[in-house]
């Protein structure tokens, strides 16, 4: 199989990047590869490096490479064989005129898809390299609570009653922000546990955090608006922003949370997505100094902060971290919470807490975009909260998870030694991050340990444009202490194996 | 209150339209209004016509006007007072340089929102004039089945069992196209009742048709790609396409369904959305001639047909209309079906049937975009189908709805006379369309009859760029014969009242 001459390509890339430093990297990379195909330096049939490798080589975000590959594939310059990689197409598109990238295309200009390509460019980028795991249960799947400990029998009883006796209005299409009783219960819960201050009208119930993020993105930002995300951060967020046409910039995270430099604000973002109470995935808590600064800068630049408070009910030491939302009465914050971690993900209930000025627009737009339903489930959940079952379930799980976390930390200390846990870690949440020694590729560990049926996630999958970090996300919530040893030993073996070849 | 000089504006509009016939109407209207504000012919404080009125006056789609208003509001030329209308702003934006419309903006260019405007331009267009009814139950809400007739007790029993005994994997995040048993049951059902031919792997379960349409739009089309919709057609579809950046063109409907001229194909669409079995809202059945032509043209132009088969289980005379999907083995058709009409809308379950070549990409992309859950509900529904409850429920409802439809037709004949039912009507579905005499405004009837607690929908709300049709959508499915008379009399009174002033 012919391979690409990577040095030549890197040389060209450096030259192009120097010459056109004002151009978006996306576009530059597209140009660089396209010209190389047209002038034959990338010959037909040659296999391109994996997007991850080219990203490392060129010091680019993997997403940037994926988008360039997708665009060129769509236009017929490259072709993709499932499971086998990306190749230079043997029959090149006829037109020699350079088609503009999607975001520069004039309205009315026809899209640059090749005839054979069925998916859109954005669709290819999304479907081409899915990062969602196939399995979401078992040791050491991160981000998933112990769904077997939820009182399903009790909840099923409540639900069955509402299912049988719901008024017809609930079974039809529904408008408004979700079930009033659930919103009222959330107001109480959020005030007591999260220092979030709101009234029921400010809450909109959504079918999961993804939908909540999608709604915020569409209602608050237009195509080409800039969004900041944490780096490393949740990969699913970046995908949602990009499919909605936003430009995404990763801002590094340290032990005090997202750390923008003041010069970063010269290009102020429309939206800033943060996980201040428990940074995902590293675990830092955003310091008060950074919080106040973020609120102030957002006010000054008309930016909106989206606070994703995904798992902060689970903090195992010290006081709970108060949400950004309640820190100042005029905070430009949209707060997102979810029942996926405190109850179970399959429930598909999350919620937004909106500033007064935005609430009615969100309530109006929600049914236009998604329709609404599942009110019986919302009513059952409200009752579950009102009767105190929810609070006691969270309290109980907090003790269970604290013990599991301690057990995993003990295994790490005993079998690997000190210094392996990421320094940003804080005693909270459903997973912790293991740092890997230099030269140990986290993706290799992930695939080695998967052969023993153990699921971990690679930290490098959470890195965007700032280069890669090698580490593993280990979920401890779903596995009891006695069952932890065997999969952990498999993990240790995989780490050693990955380090030796 | 100062009013706009509409004749002057109309004169300018005609001149501009003549001079720039190649420009998008969107952009032209924006320019026309903006220049009028800047040169003072639209003075500060003047109230603009309602978007509907200006659309009629200028022979434009109401959406076009709404977008222009939203853009100018975002840029500070206009301001909106909730419930009161749109006014020329008193403090104009300082920059005199003309900002480009959203779709022409270069990446990196800052958005044209005014400082005070919190929502995005696309968000304002969506939230600004919501068309979803506040109430979705009662006489004569269209598009809603009789949710009280569904065997909720039986379904709640099945559901409760699955809720209690679901394996942990179902309660976590889920990948794949939805519950295998439900997909298998759908394959059977679709083959028997809809002549749809597929395998379980071709089915992806979604949380409602809106989500299914959103998924197709994002995966199959990029920003500025062209989509055809039926005119009149479902307003919610247009909103979904536009928020995903597509250009939308309405193609007129006649008694044989969507009727594109062959010249229309010169600008071939990426996606064609049709309701061939029962056109929504008029009721025509697409003729075989049109079906074969549409399939052939789509093949020739690399277009994809999206067949929304929302209520064709309910046909009260003649043979069921076979779906487009099964008409030819190589049909470029993505089929969307829903349980909202056959079970109840609050269930939030719909499904896509995809060609083999697209299925795996859709399965991969779905969890990336939306996450997945509610597998217990899907399992319960599968069992409900396997045990024959679903088919017998649909059979039973078909008889009930046929009787209700006949009763409503009899009321129309008796109280209004012949010729009131729209000529495209066919004996199917959950609503019928009443034509209103010249000079009777459907929106006025809708608001008059709403005072008696009767809900109808105005046909003009379903019209886009091709000018308005005056008529009413009357849902007959949710109201039993004996309870039909009083609301119908209120309707007749409202129609007479609207005709006299």
Short mmCIF file of N, CA and C in Angstrom, two decimals, chain A residues 247-372:
data_model
loop_
_atom_site.label_atom_id
_atom_site.label_comp_id
_atom_site.label_asym_id
_atom_site.label_seq_id
_atom_site.Cartn_x
_atom_site.Cartn_y
_atom_site.Cartn_z
N UNK A 247 -18.39 28.38 15.54
CA UNK A 247 -16.95 28.18 15.63
C UNK A 247 -16.65 27.87 17.09
N UNK A 248 -15.77 26.89 17.30
CA UNK A 248 -15.50 26.44 18.66
C UNK A 248 -14.04 26.67 18.99
N UNK A 249 -13.79 27.23 20.17
CA UNK A 249 -12.42 27.41 20.59
C UNK A 249 -12.24 26.77 21.96
N UNK A 250 -11.21 25.98 22.08
CA UNK A 250 -10.92 25.34 23.36
C UNK A 250 -10.07 26.26 24.22
N UNK A 251 -10.47 26.46 25.46
CA UNK A 251 -9.71 27.27 26.41
C UNK A 251 -9.16 26.32 27.48
N UNK A 252 -7.84 26.40 27.74
CA UNK A 252 -7.25 25.40 28.63
C UNK A 252 -7.82 25.46 30.05
N UNK A 253 -7.73 24.32 30.68
CA UNK A 253 -8.22 24.17 32.05
C UNK A 253 -7.01 23.90 32.94
N UNK A 254 -6.98 24.52 34.13
CA UNK A 254 -5.97 24.14 35.11
C UNK A 254 -6.68 23.81 36.42
N UNK A 255 -5.95 23.82 37.50
CA UNK A 255 -6.55 23.39 38.77
C UNK A 255 -7.59 24.37 39.30
N UNK A 256 -7.67 25.57 38.70
CA UNK A 256 -8.71 26.52 39.08
C UNK A 256 -9.83 26.59 38.04
N UNK A 257 -9.87 25.62 37.13
CA UNK A 257 -10.92 25.61 36.12
C UNK A 257 -10.50 26.29 34.83
N UNK A 258 -11.46 26.67 34.01
CA UNK A 258 -11.16 27.28 32.72
C UNK A 258 -10.33 28.55 32.91
N UNK A 259 -9.25 28.65 32.14
CA UNK A 259 -8.28 29.71 32.37
C UNK A 259 -8.05 30.56 31.13
N UNK A 260 -9.02 31.40 30.75
CA UNK A 260 -8.77 32.28 29.61
C UNK A 260 -7.78 33.39 29.98
N UNK A 261 -6.91 33.75 29.04
CA UNK A 261 -6.08 34.93 29.26
C UNK A 261 -6.91 36.16 28.94
N UNK A 262 -6.49 37.32 29.46
CA UNK A 262 -7.32 38.49 29.21
C UNK A 262 -7.30 38.83 27.72
N UNK A 263 -6.20 38.47 27.02
CA UNK A 263 -6.17 38.74 25.58
C UNK A 263 -7.19 37.90 24.83
N UNK A 264 -7.55 36.74 25.41
CA UNK A 264 -8.56 35.90 24.75
C UNK A 264 -9.87 36.66 24.59
N UNK A 265 -10.15 37.56 25.52
CA UNK A 265 -11.43 38.28 25.47
C UNK A 265 -11.48 39.31 24.35
N UNK A 266 -10.33 39.55 23.70
CA UNK A 266 -10.38 40.49 22.56
C UNK A 266 -11.27 39.93 21.45
N UNK A 267 -11.28 38.61 21.33
CA UNK A 267 -12.27 37.99 20.45
C UNK A 267 -13.30 37.33 21.34
N UNK A 268 -14.23 38.12 21.83
CA UNK A 268 -15.14 37.62 22.86
C UNK A 268 -16.10 36.59 22.27
N UNK A 269 -16.35 35.55 23.01
CA UNK A 269 -17.27 34.52 22.53
C UNK A 269 -18.72 34.93 22.77
N UNK A 270 -19.59 34.36 21.98
CA UNK A 270 -21.01 34.52 22.23
C UNK A 270 -21.43 33.66 23.42
N UNK A 271 -20.92 32.44 23.46
CA UNK A 271 -21.27 31.49 24.51
C UNK A 271 -20.01 30.91 25.14
N UNK A 272 -20.02 30.74 26.45
CA UNK A 272 -18.93 30.09 27.16
C UNK A 272 -19.50 28.89 27.91
N UNK A 273 -19.06 27.70 27.55
CA UNK A 273 -19.56 26.49 28.20
C UNK A 273 -18.57 26.05 29.29
N UNK A 274 -19.04 25.98 30.51
CA UNK A 274 -18.16 25.60 31.61
C UNK A 274 -18.83 24.58 32.54
N UNK A 275 -17.96 23.85 33.25
CA UNK A 275 -18.40 22.91 34.29
C UNK A 275 -17.69 23.34 35.58
N UNK A 276 -18.11 24.47 36.16
CA UNK A 276 -17.31 25.08 37.24
C UNK A 276 -17.28 24.27 38.53
N UNK A 277 -18.32 23.51 38.83
CA UNK A 277 -18.34 22.81 40.11
C UNK A 277 -17.48 21.56 40.10
N UNK A 278 -17.26 21.00 38.92
CA UNK A 278 -16.49 19.77 38.81
C UNK A 278 -16.12 19.61 37.34
N UNK A 279 -14.98 20.16 36.99
CA UNK A 279 -14.63 20.23 35.57
C UNK A 279 -14.62 18.85 34.94
N UNK A 280 -15.28 18.77 33.76
CA UNK A 280 -15.32 17.49 33.07
C UNK A 280 -14.32 17.51 31.94
N UNK A 281 -13.36 16.61 31.90
CA UNK A 281 -13.22 15.43 32.76
C UNK A 281 -12.19 15.56 33.89
N UNK A 282 -11.44 16.65 33.99
CA UNK A 282 -10.28 16.62 34.90
C UNK A 282 -10.64 16.68 36.37
N UNK A 283 -11.72 17.41 36.71
CA UNK A 283 -12.15 17.40 38.10
C UNK A 283 -11.89 18.66 38.89
N UNK A 284 -11.25 19.67 38.29
CA UNK A 284 -10.98 20.90 39.05
C UNK A 284 -12.28 21.59 39.45
N UNK A 285 -12.18 22.39 40.52
CA UNK A 285 -13.26 23.27 40.92
C UNK A 285 -12.84 24.68 40.54
N UNK A 286 -13.73 25.40 39.85
CA UNK A 286 -13.35 26.75 39.44
C UNK A 286 -13.25 27.65 40.68
N UNK A 287 -12.13 28.36 40.80
CA UNK A 287 -11.91 29.21 41.97
C UNK A 287 -12.85 30.41 41.94
N UNK A 288 -13.06 30.99 43.11
CA UNK A 288 -13.96 32.14 43.21
C UNK A 288 -13.45 33.31 42.36
N UNK A 289 -12.12 33.50 42.40
CA UNK A 289 -11.51 34.54 41.58
C UNK A 289 -11.88 34.36 40.09
N UNK A 290 -11.71 33.16 39.60
CA UNK A 290 -12.05 32.90 38.19
C UNK A 290 -13.55 33.05 37.94
N UNK A 291 -14.35 32.63 38.91
CA UNK A 291 -15.80 32.76 38.75
C UNK A 291 -16.21 34.21 38.59
N UNK A 292 -15.72 35.04 39.50
CA UNK A 292 -16.10 36.45 39.47
C UNK A 292 -15.59 37.11 38.19
N UNK A 293 -14.38 36.73 37.82
CA UNK A 293 -13.81 37.29 36.60
C UNK A 293 -14.64 36.88 35.38
N UNK A 294 -15.03 35.62 35.32
CA UNK A 294 -15.83 35.14 34.19
C UNK A 294 -17.17 35.87 34.12
N UNK A 295 -17.81 36.03 35.26
CA UNK A 295 -19.10 36.74 35.28
C UNK A 295 -18.92 38.19 34.81
N UNK A 296 -17.84 38.81 35.27
CA UNK A 296 -17.62 40.21 34.93
C UNK A 296 -17.30 40.37 33.43
N UNK A 297 -16.43 39.51 32.95
CA UNK A 297 -16.08 39.59 31.52
C UNK A 297 -17.29 39.30 30.64
N UNK A 298 -18.10 38.34 31.04
CA UNK A 298 -19.30 38.02 30.25
C UNK A 298 -20.23 39.22 30.21
N UNK A 299 -20.37 39.90 31.35
CA UNK A 299 -21.22 41.09 31.39
C UNK A 299 -20.65 42.16 30.45
N UNK A 300 -19.35 42.34 30.51
CA UNK A 300 -18.72 43.40 29.73
C UNK A 300 -18.79 43.12 28.24
N UNK A 301 -18.72 41.85 27.85
CA UNK A 301 -18.64 41.51 26.42
C UNK A 301 -19.95 40.94 25.87
N UNK A 302 -21.03 41.04 26.64
CA UNK A 302 -22.31 40.49 26.18
C UNK A 302 -22.20 39.01 25.83
N UNK A 303 -21.37 38.31 26.56
CA UNK A 303 -21.31 36.85 26.38
C UNK A 303 -22.30 36.20 27.34
N UNK A 304 -22.68 34.97 27.03
CA UNK A 304 -23.52 34.20 27.93
C UNK A 304 -22.76 32.98 28.40
N UNK A 305 -22.85 32.71 29.69
CA UNK A 305 -22.18 31.55 30.26
C UNK A 305 -23.20 30.41 30.36
N UNK A 306 -22.83 29.25 29.87
CA UNK A 306 -23.68 28.08 30.03
C UNK A 306 -23.01 27.16 31.04
N UNK A 307 -23.64 27.04 32.19
CA UNK A 307 -23.08 26.27 33.30
C UNK A 307 -23.66 24.86 33.27
N UNK A 308 -22.83 23.88 32.95
CA UNK A 308 -23.28 22.49 32.91
C UNK A 308 -22.94 21.85 34.25
N UNK A 309 -23.96 21.70 35.08
CA UNK A 309 -23.74 21.24 36.45
C UNK A 309 -24.14 19.78 36.54
N UNK A 310 -23.38 18.95 35.82
CA UNK A 310 -23.85 17.60 35.50
C UNK A 310 -23.82 16.62 36.66
N UNK A 311 -22.87 16.76 37.61
CA UNK A 311 -22.81 15.72 38.66
C UNK A 311 -22.44 16.26 40.03
N UNK A 312 -22.66 17.56 40.28
CA UNK A 312 -22.11 18.11 41.52
C UNK A 312 -22.90 17.76 42.77
N UNK A 313 -24.01 17.01 42.61
CA UNK A 313 -24.64 16.47 43.81
C UNK A 313 -23.70 15.51 44.53
N UNK A 314 -22.73 14.99 43.79
CA UNK A 314 -21.84 14.00 44.39
C UNK A 314 -20.48 14.60 44.71
N UNK A 315 -20.40 15.18 45.90
CA UNK A 315 -19.13 15.71 46.41
C UNK A 315 -18.91 15.05 47.76
N UNK A 316 -17.72 14.50 47.93
CA UNK A 316 -17.51 13.58 49.06
C UNK A 316 -16.72 14.19 50.20
N UNK A 317 -16.32 15.44 50.08
CA UNK A 317 -15.57 16.07 51.17
C UNK A 317 -15.79 17.57 51.07
N UNK A 318 -15.81 18.23 52.19
CA UNK A 318 -15.96 19.68 52.21
C UNK A 318 -17.38 20.09 51.89
N UNK A 319 -17.60 21.38 51.75
CA UNK A 319 -18.94 21.89 51.47
C UNK A 319 -19.27 21.73 50.00
N UNK A 320 -20.56 21.60 49.67
CA UNK A 320 -20.92 21.58 48.25
C UNK A 320 -20.48 22.88 47.59
N UNK A 321 -20.10 22.79 46.35
CA UNK A 321 -19.68 23.97 45.61
C UNK A 321 -20.92 24.67 45.07
N UNK A 322 -21.12 25.94 45.42
CA UNK A 322 -22.29 26.66 44.94
C UNK A 322 -22.19 26.91 43.45
N UNK A 323 -23.32 26.94 42.79
CA UNK A 323 -23.33 27.16 41.34
C UNK A 323 -22.98 28.61 41.02
N UNK A 324 -22.41 28.79 39.83
CA UNK A 324 -22.17 30.13 39.29
C UNK A 324 -23.46 30.93 39.24
N UNK A 325 -24.54 30.25 38.88
CA UNK A 325 -25.81 30.91 38.63
C UNK A 325 -26.23 31.81 39.78
N UNK A 326 -26.04 31.33 41.03
CA UNK A 326 -26.53 32.07 42.18
C UNK A 326 -25.55 33.08 42.74
N UNK A 327 -24.40 33.20 42.10
CA UNK A 327 -23.32 34.01 42.68
C UNK A 327 -23.63 35.50 42.64
N UNK A 328 -24.26 35.92 41.57
CA UNK A 328 -24.66 37.33 41.46
C UNK A 328 -26.04 37.38 40.85
N UNK A 329 -26.87 38.31 41.31
CA UNK A 329 -28.26 38.31 40.81
C UNK A 329 -28.35 38.61 39.31
N UNK A 330 -27.38 39.35 38.77
CA UNK A 330 -27.45 39.69 37.34
C UNK A 330 -26.55 38.78 36.51
N UNK A 331 -26.18 37.61 37.06
CA UNK A 331 -25.24 36.73 36.36
C UNK A 331 -25.80 36.35 34.98
N UNK A 332 -24.97 36.50 33.97
CA UNK A 332 -25.39 36.11 32.61
C UNK A 332 -25.15 34.62 32.43
N UNK A 333 -25.92 33.84 33.17
CA UNK A 333 -25.70 32.40 33.23
C UNK A 333 -26.98 31.65 32.87
N UNK A 334 -26.84 30.68 31.99
CA UNK A 334 -27.88 29.69 31.75
C UNK A 334 -27.39 28.39 32.39
N UNK A 335 -28.17 27.90 33.33
CA UNK A 335 -27.76 26.74 34.11
C UNK A 335 -28.42 25.49 33.54
N UNK A 336 -27.64 24.43 33.39
CA UNK A 336 -28.19 23.15 32.92
C UNK A 336 -27.92 22.07 33.96
N UNK A 337 -28.95 21.41 34.37
CA UNK A 337 -28.82 20.28 35.28
C UNK A 337 -29.46 19.04 34.67
N UNK A 338 -29.20 17.88 35.24
CA UNK A 338 -29.71 16.65 34.65
C UNK A 338 -30.02 15.62 35.72
N UNK A 339 -30.96 14.73 35.42
CA UNK A 339 -31.22 13.58 36.28
C UNK A 339 -30.45 12.34 35.83
N UNK A 340 -29.62 12.49 34.81
CA UNK A 340 -28.91 11.32 34.28
C UNK A 340 -27.94 10.73 35.29
N UNK A 341 -27.34 11.57 36.13
CA UNK A 341 -26.37 11.06 37.09
C UNK A 341 -27.02 10.75 38.44
N UNK A 342 -28.01 11.55 38.84
CA UNK A 342 -28.63 11.34 40.15
C UNK A 342 -29.72 10.27 40.11
N UNK A 343 -30.38 10.11 38.97
CA UNK A 343 -31.35 9.02 38.83
C UNK A 343 -30.71 8.01 37.88
N UNK A 344 -31.02 8.08 36.58
CA UNK A 344 -30.34 7.21 35.62
C UNK A 344 -30.47 7.81 34.22
N UNK A 345 -29.48 7.57 33.35
CA UNK A 345 -29.45 8.24 32.05
C UNK A 345 -30.66 7.91 31.17
N UNK A 346 -31.14 6.69 31.24
CA UNK A 346 -32.25 6.29 30.37
C UNK A 346 -33.54 7.04 30.65
N UNK A 347 -33.61 7.73 31.78
CA UNK A 347 -34.79 8.52 32.12
C UNK A 347 -34.98 9.68 31.15
N UNK A 348 -33.88 10.20 30.63
CA UNK A 348 -33.88 11.31 29.66
C UNK A 348 -34.62 12.54 30.19
N UNK A 349 -34.24 13.02 31.36
CA UNK A 349 -34.78 14.29 31.84
C UNK A 349 -33.64 15.18 32.32
N UNK A 350 -33.57 16.36 31.74
CA UNK A 350 -32.64 17.41 32.18
C UNK A 350 -33.44 18.70 32.26
N UNK A 351 -32.80 19.79 32.62
CA UNK A 351 -33.54 21.05 32.74
C UNK A 351 -32.62 22.23 32.59
N UNK A 352 -33.20 23.32 32.12
CA UNK A 352 -32.48 24.59 32.02
C UNK A 352 -33.06 25.55 33.05
N UNK A 353 -32.18 26.34 33.66
CA UNK A 353 -32.63 27.47 34.49
C UNK A 353 -32.19 28.74 33.76
N UNK A 354 -33.18 29.54 33.37
CA UNK A 354 -32.91 30.67 32.49
C UNK A 354 -33.07 31.99 33.24
N UNK A 355 -32.31 33.01 32.84
CA UNK A 355 -32.58 34.34 33.36
C UNK A 355 -34.01 34.74 32.96
N UNK A 356 -34.65 35.57 33.79
CA UNK A 356 -36.01 36.00 33.51
C UNK A 356 -36.19 36.47 32.07
N UNK A 357 -35.24 37.26 31.58
CA UNK A 357 -35.40 37.88 30.27
C UNK A 357 -35.43 36.86 29.12
N UNK A 358 -34.91 35.66 29.38
CA UNK A 358 -34.87 34.66 28.30
C UNK A 358 -35.95 33.59 28.43
N UNK A 359 -36.55 33.50 29.61
CA UNK A 359 -37.38 32.32 29.90
C UNK A 359 -38.55 32.17 28.94
N UNK A 360 -39.26 33.27 28.66
CA UNK A 360 -40.46 33.09 27.84
C UNK A 360 -40.10 32.71 26.41
N UNK A 361 -39.00 33.25 25.90
CA UNK A 361 -38.58 32.85 24.54
C UNK A 361 -38.23 31.37 24.49
N UNK A 362 -37.56 30.87 25.51
CA UNK A 362 -37.21 29.45 25.54
C UNK A 362 -38.46 28.57 25.65
N UNK A 363 -39.39 29.00 26.48
CA UNK A 363 -40.63 28.22 26.60
C UNK A 363 -41.38 28.19 25.27
N UNK A 364 -41.36 29.31 24.55
CA UNK A 364 -42.06 29.36 23.26
C UNK A 364 -41.35 28.54 22.21
N UNK A 365 -40.03 28.57 22.22
CA UNK A 365 -39.28 27.91 21.15
C UNK A 365 -39.20 26.40 21.34
N UNK A 366 -39.20 25.95 22.58
CA UNK A 366 -38.99 24.52 22.82
C UNK A 366 -39.96 23.64 22.04
N UNK A 367 -41.28 23.85 22.18
CA UNK A 367 -42.19 22.96 21.44
C UNK A 367 -42.10 23.16 19.93
N UNK A 368 -41.69 24.34 19.47
CA UNK A 368 -41.52 24.55 18.03
C UNK A 368 -40.43 23.63 17.49
N UNK A 369 -39.40 23.42 18.29
CA UNK A 369 -38.27 22.64 17.82
C UNK A 369 -38.42 21.15 18.10
N UNK A 370 -38.88 20.81 19.29
CA UNK A 370 -38.79 19.41 19.69
C UNK A 370 -40.14 18.76 19.96
N UNK A 371 -41.20 19.52 20.04
CA UNK A 371 -42.42 18.99 20.62
C UNK A 371 -42.14 18.56 22.06
N UNK A 372 -43.16 18.16 22.75
CA UNK A 372 -42.96 17.80 24.15
C UNK A 372 -43.84 16.63 24.49
#
